[in-house]
Coordinates of C-alpha atoms in Angstrom, one line a residue:
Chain A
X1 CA 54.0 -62.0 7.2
X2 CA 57.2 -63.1 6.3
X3 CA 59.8 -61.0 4.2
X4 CA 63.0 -62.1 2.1
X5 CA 65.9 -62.5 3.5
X6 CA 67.1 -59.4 2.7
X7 CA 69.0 -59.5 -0.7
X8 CA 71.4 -57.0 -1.9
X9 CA 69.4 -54.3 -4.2
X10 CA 66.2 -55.1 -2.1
X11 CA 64.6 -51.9 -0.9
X12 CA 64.0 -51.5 2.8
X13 CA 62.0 -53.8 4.2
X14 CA 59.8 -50.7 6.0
X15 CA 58.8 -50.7 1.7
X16 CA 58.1 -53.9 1.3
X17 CA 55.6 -54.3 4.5
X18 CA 51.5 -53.8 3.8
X19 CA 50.4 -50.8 5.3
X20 CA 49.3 -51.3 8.5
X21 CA 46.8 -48.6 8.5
X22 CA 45.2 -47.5 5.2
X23 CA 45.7 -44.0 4.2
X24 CA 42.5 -41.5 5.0
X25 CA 41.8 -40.3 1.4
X26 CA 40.2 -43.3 -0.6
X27 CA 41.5 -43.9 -3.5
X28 CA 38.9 -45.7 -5.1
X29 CA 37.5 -45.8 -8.3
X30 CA 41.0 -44.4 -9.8
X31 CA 42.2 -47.0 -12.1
X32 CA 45.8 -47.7 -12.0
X33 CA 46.0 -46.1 -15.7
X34 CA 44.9 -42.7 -14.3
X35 CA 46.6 -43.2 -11.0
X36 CA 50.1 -43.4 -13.5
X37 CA 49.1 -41.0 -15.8
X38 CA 48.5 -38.4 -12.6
X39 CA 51.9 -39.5 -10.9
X40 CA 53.8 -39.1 -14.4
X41 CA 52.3 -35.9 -15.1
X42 CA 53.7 -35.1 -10.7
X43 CA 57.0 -36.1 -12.0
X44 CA 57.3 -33.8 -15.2
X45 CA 55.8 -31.0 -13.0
X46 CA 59.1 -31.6 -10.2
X47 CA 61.0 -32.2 -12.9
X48 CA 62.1 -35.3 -11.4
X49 CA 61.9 -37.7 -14.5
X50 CA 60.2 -37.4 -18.2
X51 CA 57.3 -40.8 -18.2
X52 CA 54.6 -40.6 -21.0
X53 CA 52.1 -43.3 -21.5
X54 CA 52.2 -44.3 -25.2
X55 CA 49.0 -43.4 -27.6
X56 CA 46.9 -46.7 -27.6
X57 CA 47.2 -48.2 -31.0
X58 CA 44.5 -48.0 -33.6
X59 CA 44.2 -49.3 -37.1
X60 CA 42.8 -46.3 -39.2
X61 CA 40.9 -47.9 -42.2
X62 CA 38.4 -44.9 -43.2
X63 CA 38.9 -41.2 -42.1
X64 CA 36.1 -38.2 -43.0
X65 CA 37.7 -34.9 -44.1
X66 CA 34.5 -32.3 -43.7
X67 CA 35.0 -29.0 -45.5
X68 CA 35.9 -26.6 -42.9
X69 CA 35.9 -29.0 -40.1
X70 CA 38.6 -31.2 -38.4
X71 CA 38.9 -34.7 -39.7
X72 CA 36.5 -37.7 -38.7
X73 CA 37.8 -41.3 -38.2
X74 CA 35.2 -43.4 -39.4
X75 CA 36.4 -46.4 -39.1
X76 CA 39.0 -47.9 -37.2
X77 CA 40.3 -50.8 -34.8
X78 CA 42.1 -51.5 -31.5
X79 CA 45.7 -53.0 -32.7
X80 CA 48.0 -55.0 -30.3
X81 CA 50.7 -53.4 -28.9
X82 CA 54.0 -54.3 -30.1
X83 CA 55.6 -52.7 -26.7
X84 CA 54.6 -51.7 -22.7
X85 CA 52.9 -48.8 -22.7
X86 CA 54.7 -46.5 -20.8
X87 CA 58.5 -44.8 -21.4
X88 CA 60.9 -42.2 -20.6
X89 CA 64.0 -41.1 -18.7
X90 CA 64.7 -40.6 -15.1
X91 CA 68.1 -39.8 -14.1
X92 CA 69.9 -40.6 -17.6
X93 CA 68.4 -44.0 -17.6
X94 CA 65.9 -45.5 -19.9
X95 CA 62.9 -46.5 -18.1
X96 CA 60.2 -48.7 -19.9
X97 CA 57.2 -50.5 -18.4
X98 CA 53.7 -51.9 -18.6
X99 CA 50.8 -51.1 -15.7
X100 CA 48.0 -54.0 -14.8
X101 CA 45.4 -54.5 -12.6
X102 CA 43.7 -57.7 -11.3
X103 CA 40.6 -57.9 -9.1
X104 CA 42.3 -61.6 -8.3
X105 CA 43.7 -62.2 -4.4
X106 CA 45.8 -64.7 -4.4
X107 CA 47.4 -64.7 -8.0
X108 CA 48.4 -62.6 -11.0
X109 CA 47.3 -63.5 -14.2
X110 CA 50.1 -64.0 -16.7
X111 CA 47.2 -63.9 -19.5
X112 CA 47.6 -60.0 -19.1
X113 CA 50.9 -59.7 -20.7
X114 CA 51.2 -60.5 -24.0
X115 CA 54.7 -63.0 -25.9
X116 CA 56.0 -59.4 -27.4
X117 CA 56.1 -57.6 -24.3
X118 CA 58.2 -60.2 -22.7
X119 CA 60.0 -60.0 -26.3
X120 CA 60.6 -56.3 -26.0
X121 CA 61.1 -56.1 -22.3
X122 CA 64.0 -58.5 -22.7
X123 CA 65.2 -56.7 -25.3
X124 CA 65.0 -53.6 -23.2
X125 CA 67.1 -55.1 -20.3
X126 CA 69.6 -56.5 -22.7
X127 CA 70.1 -53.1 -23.6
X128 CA 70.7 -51.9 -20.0
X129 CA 67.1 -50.1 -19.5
X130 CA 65.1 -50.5 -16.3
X131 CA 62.3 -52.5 -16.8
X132 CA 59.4 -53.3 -14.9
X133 CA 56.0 -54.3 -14.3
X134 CA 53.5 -52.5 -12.0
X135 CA 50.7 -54.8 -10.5
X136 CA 47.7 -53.7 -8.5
X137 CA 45.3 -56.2 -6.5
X138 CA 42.8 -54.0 -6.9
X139 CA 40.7 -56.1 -4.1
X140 CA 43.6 -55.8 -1.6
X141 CA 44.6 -51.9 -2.5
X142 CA 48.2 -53.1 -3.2
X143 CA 50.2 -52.1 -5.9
X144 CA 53.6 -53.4 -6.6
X145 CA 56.3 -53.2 -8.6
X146 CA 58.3 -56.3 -10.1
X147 CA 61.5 -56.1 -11.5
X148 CA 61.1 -57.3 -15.7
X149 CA 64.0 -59.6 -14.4
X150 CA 62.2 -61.8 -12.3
X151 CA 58.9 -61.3 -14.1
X152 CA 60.7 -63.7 -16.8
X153 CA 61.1 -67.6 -15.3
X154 CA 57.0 -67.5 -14.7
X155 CA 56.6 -66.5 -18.7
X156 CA 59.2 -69.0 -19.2
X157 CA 57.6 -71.8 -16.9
X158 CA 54.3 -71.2 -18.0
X159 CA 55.4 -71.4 -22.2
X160 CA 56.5 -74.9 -20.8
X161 CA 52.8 -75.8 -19.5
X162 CA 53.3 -74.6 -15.9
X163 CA 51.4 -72.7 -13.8
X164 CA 49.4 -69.7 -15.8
X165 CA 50.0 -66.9 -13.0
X166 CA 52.2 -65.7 -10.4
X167 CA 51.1 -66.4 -6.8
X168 CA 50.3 -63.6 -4.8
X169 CA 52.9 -64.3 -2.0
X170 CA 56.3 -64.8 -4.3
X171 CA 54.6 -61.0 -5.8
X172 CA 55.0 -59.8 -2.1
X173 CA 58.9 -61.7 -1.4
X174 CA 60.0 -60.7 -5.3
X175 CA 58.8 -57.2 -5.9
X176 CA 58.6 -54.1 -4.1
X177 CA 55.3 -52.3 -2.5
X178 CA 54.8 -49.0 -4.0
X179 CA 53.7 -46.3 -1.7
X180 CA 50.5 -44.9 -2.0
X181 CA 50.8 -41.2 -1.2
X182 CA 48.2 -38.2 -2.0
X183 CA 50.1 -35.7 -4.3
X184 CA 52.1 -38.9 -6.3
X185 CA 50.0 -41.6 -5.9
X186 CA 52.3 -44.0 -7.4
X187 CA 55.6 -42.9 -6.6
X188 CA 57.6 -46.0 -8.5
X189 CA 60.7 -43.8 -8.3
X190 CA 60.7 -44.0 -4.7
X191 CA 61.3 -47.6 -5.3
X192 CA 63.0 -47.9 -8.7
X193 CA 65.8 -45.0 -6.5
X194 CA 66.0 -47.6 -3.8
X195 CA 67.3 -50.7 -6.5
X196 CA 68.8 -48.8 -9.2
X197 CA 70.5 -45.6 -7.8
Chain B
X1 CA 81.2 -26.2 -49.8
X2 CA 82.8 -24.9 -46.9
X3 CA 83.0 -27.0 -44.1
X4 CA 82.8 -25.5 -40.5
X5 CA 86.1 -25.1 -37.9
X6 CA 85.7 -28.9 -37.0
X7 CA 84.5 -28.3 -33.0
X8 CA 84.9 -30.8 -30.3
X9 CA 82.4 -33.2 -30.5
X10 CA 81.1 -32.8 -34.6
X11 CA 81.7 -35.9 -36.5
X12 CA 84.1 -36.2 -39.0
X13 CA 84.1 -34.3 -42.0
X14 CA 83.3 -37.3 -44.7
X15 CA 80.3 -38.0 -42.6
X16 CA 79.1 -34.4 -43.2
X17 CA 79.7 -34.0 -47.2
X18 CA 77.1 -34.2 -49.7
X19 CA 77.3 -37.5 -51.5
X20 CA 79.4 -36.6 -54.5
X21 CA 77.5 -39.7 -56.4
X22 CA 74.1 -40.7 -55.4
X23 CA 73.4 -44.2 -54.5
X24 CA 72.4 -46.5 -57.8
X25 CA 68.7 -48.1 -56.0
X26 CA 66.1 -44.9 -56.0
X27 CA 64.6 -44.5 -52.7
X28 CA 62.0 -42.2 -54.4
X29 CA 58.8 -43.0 -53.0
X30 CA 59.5 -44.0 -49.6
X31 CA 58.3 -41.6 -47.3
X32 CA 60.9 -40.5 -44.7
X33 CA 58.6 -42.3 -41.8
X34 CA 58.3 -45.5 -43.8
X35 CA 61.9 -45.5 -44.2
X36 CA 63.3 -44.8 -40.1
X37 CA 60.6 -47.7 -39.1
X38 CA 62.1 -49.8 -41.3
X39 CA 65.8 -48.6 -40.5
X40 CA 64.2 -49.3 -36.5
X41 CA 63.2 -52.7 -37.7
X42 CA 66.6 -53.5 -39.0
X43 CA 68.5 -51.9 -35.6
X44 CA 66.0 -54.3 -33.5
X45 CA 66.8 -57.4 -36.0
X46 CA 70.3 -56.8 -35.2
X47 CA 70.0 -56.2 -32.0
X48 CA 71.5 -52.8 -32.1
X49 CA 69.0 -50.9 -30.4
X50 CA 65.4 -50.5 -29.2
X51 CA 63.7 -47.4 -30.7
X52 CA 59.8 -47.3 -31.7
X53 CA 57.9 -45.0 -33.1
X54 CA 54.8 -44.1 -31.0
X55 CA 51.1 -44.4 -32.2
X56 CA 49.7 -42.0 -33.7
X57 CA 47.6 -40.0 -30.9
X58 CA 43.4 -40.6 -30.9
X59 CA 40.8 -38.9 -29.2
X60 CA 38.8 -42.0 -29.3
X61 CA 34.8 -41.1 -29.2
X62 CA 32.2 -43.8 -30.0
X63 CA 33.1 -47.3 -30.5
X64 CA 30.6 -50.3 -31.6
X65 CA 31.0 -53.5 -29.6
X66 CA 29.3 -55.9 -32.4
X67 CA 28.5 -59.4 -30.9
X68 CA 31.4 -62.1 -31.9
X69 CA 33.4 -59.6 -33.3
X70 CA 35.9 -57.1 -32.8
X71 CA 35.3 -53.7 -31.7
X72 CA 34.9 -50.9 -34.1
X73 CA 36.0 -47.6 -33.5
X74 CA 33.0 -45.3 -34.9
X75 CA 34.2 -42.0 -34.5
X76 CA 37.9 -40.6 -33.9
X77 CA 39.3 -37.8 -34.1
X78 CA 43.2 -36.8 -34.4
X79 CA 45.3 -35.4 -31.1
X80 CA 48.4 -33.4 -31.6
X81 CA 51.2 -35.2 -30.4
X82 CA 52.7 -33.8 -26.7
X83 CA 55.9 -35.6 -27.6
X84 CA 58.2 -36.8 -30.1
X85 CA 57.3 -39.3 -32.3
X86 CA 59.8 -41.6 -31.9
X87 CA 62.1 -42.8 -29.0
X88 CA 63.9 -46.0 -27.0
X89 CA 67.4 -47.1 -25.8
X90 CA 70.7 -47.4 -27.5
X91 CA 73.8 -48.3 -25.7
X92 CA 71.8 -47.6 -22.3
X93 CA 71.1 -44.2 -23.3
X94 CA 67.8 -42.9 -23.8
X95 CA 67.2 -41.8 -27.4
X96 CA 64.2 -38.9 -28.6
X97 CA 63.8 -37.8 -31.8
X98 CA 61.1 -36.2 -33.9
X99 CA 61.3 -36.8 -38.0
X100 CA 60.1 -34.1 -40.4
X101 CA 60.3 -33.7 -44.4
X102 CA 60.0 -30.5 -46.3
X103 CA 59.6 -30.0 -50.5
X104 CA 61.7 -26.3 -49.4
X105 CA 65.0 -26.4 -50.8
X106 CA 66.2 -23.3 -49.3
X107 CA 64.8 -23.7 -45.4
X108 CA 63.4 -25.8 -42.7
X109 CA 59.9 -24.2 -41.8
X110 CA 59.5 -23.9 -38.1
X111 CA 56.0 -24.4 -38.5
X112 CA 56.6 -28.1 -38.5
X113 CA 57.9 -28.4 -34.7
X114 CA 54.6 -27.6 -32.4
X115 CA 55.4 -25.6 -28.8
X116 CA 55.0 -28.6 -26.5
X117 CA 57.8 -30.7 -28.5
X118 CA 60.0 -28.1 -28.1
X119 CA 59.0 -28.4 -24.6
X120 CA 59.3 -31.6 -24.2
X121 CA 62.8 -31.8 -25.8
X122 CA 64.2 -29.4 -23.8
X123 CA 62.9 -32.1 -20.8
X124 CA 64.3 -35.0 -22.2
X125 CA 67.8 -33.0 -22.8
X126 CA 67.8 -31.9 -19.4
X127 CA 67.9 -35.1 -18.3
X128 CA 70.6 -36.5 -20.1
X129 CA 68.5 -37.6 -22.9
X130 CA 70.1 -37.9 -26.0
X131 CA 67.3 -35.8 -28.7
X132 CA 67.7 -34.7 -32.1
X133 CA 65.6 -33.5 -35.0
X134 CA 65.7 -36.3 -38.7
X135 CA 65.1 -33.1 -41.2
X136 CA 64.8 -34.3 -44.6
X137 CA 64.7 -32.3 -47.8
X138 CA 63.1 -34.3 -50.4
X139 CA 64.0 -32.4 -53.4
X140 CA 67.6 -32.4 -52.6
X141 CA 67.2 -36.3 -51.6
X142 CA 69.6 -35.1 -48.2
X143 CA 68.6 -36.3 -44.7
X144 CA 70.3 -34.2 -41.7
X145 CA 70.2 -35.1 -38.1
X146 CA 70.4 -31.8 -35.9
X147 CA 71.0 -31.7 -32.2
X148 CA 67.9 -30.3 -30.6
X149 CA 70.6 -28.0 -28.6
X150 CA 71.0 -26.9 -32.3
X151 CA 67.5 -26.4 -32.6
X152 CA 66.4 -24.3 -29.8
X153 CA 68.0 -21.0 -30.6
X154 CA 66.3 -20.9 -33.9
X155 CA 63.3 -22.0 -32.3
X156 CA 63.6 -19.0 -29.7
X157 CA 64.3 -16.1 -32.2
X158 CA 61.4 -17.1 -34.5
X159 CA 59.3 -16.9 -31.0
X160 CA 60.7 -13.4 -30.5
X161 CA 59.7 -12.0 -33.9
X162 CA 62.6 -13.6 -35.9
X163 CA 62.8 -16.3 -39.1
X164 CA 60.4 -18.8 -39.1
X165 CA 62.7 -20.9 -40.6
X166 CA 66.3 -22.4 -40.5
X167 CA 68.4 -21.7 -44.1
X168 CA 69.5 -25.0 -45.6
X169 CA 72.7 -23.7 -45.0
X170 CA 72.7 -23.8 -41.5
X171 CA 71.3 -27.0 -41.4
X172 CA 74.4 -28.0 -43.3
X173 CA 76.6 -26.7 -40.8
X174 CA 75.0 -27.0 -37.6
X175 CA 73.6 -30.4 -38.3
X176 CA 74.7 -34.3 -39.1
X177 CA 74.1 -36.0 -42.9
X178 CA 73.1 -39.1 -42.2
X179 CA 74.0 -41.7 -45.0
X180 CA 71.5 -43.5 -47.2
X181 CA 72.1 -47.2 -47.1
X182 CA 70.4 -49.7 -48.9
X183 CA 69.2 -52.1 -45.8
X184 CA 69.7 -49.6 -43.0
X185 CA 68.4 -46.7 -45.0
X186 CA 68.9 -43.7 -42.7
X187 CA 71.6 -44.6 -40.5
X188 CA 71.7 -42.1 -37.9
X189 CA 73.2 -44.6 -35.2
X190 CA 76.5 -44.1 -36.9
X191 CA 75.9 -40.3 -36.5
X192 CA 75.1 -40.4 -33.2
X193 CA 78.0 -42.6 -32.5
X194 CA 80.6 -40.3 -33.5
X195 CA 78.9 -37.4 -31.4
X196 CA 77.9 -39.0 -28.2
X197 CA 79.7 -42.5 -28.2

């Protein structure tokens, strides 16, 4: 494998390589989501940074209210989100991001991310947040993150009919392996602490 | 009106009167929320900041996958928020806030802040978050924006036994009015510009 030549900001390359041997404890059949949720929950705990995943939007349209009893949504419907789902503050910085997984080797499907979160992501750097993506190959047991900086020419290229997903490999040489550990299984601070602070 | 011993850090005093005359458009009707999403609509248009409110939180318990149409949420019920509703990024900083309106015209109730957003306040202050109550009295048509430094104490001595509520008064002289405008209808950027910026 081949890594990057190494580029000012790019975490050590120790971070960036595969792990050669996997790690004893399996990890599978924890979703990214719940792998996140369990690392941001680790970070409040340490105190080490304040992350919350975001409520997933509903559309209310008919809500019960019982006598006596707590109130019933009746009817109601998954909306799109207008931003990434997670946010919060690590170190006095704004951190905002969005977590997907794809059972896909060789590629990451751009079809995952949706024209307002690239809207509010830029928006987000423009305002001097850190912004990100995390992707998992679930298939491979990788999980990276990619900086919302260079997530933007493939949204760009693709908007002008080119290719629909980032290849696996320019994943590997532009983002940055996040280390799967027991206690904080995905510790994105170790990384985001390597680039940003 | 007396005015408090103007300490380091409080805004000017104009910014802390009473309008003398109130604005000519009535802004009767508009619930407090409806108005900060649409002042948060206005800040993103301009390009002044990033803040969203959060979705409301849903325990999310039988949903109906009809053929060729969308899914239908069947039953629902409503979480208590473990945040604040509202936060994002302005000038790089990280912004909280939680928005509450009260019919009192004497004092804030307490009962309107839950244990876990004090909580989680008191996080996002901690780390160099920039967090803040939107109290508005709807009688009095007067919105203050108070510190949540501001807010804890009172928060504390109603825990020990004391007041389970903050006198108007107080509010007045321990908090921010924030000034109803007619497109950014409750500015609290310009407040928190002459505290923190």
């Amino acid at each position: 494998m081949n890594y990057p030549n190494g580029k000012k900001g790019d975490v050590s390359s120790s971070n960036r390589k595969r792990p050669s041997s996997k790690p004893d404890f399996s990890n599978r059949g924890m979703t990214l989501e719940e792998d996140i949720n369990q690392t941001n929950k680790a970070y409040l705990t340490l105190n080490r940074a304040v992350i919350h995943k975001k409520p997933t939007p509903v559309q209310i349209v008919n809500v019960d209210f019982p006598k006596r009893s707590a109130a019933v949504i009746k009817e109601a419907y998954f909306k799109q989100a207008s931003t990434t789902d997670y946010n919060g503050i690590y170190k006095g910085r704004y951190i905002d991001f969005e977590a997907k997984e794809t059972k896909n080797k060789t590629s990451f499907p751009l079809a995952n991310i949706h024209k307002h979160q690239i809207d509010h992501m830029k928006q987000v750097c423009e305002h001097n947040g850190i912004c990100f993506l995390i992707i998992r190959f679930t298939t491979l047991e990788e999980t990276y993150l990619l900086p919302a900086e260079k997530l933007f020419p493939y949204w760009e290229r693709q908007k002008d009919g080119g290719r629909k997903s980032i290849p696996y490999q320019e994943i590997v040489t532009h983002g940055y392996i996040i280390p799967l550990k027991f206690k904080i299984r995905v510790d994105y601070l170790q990384v985001l602490d390597d680039l940003y602070f």
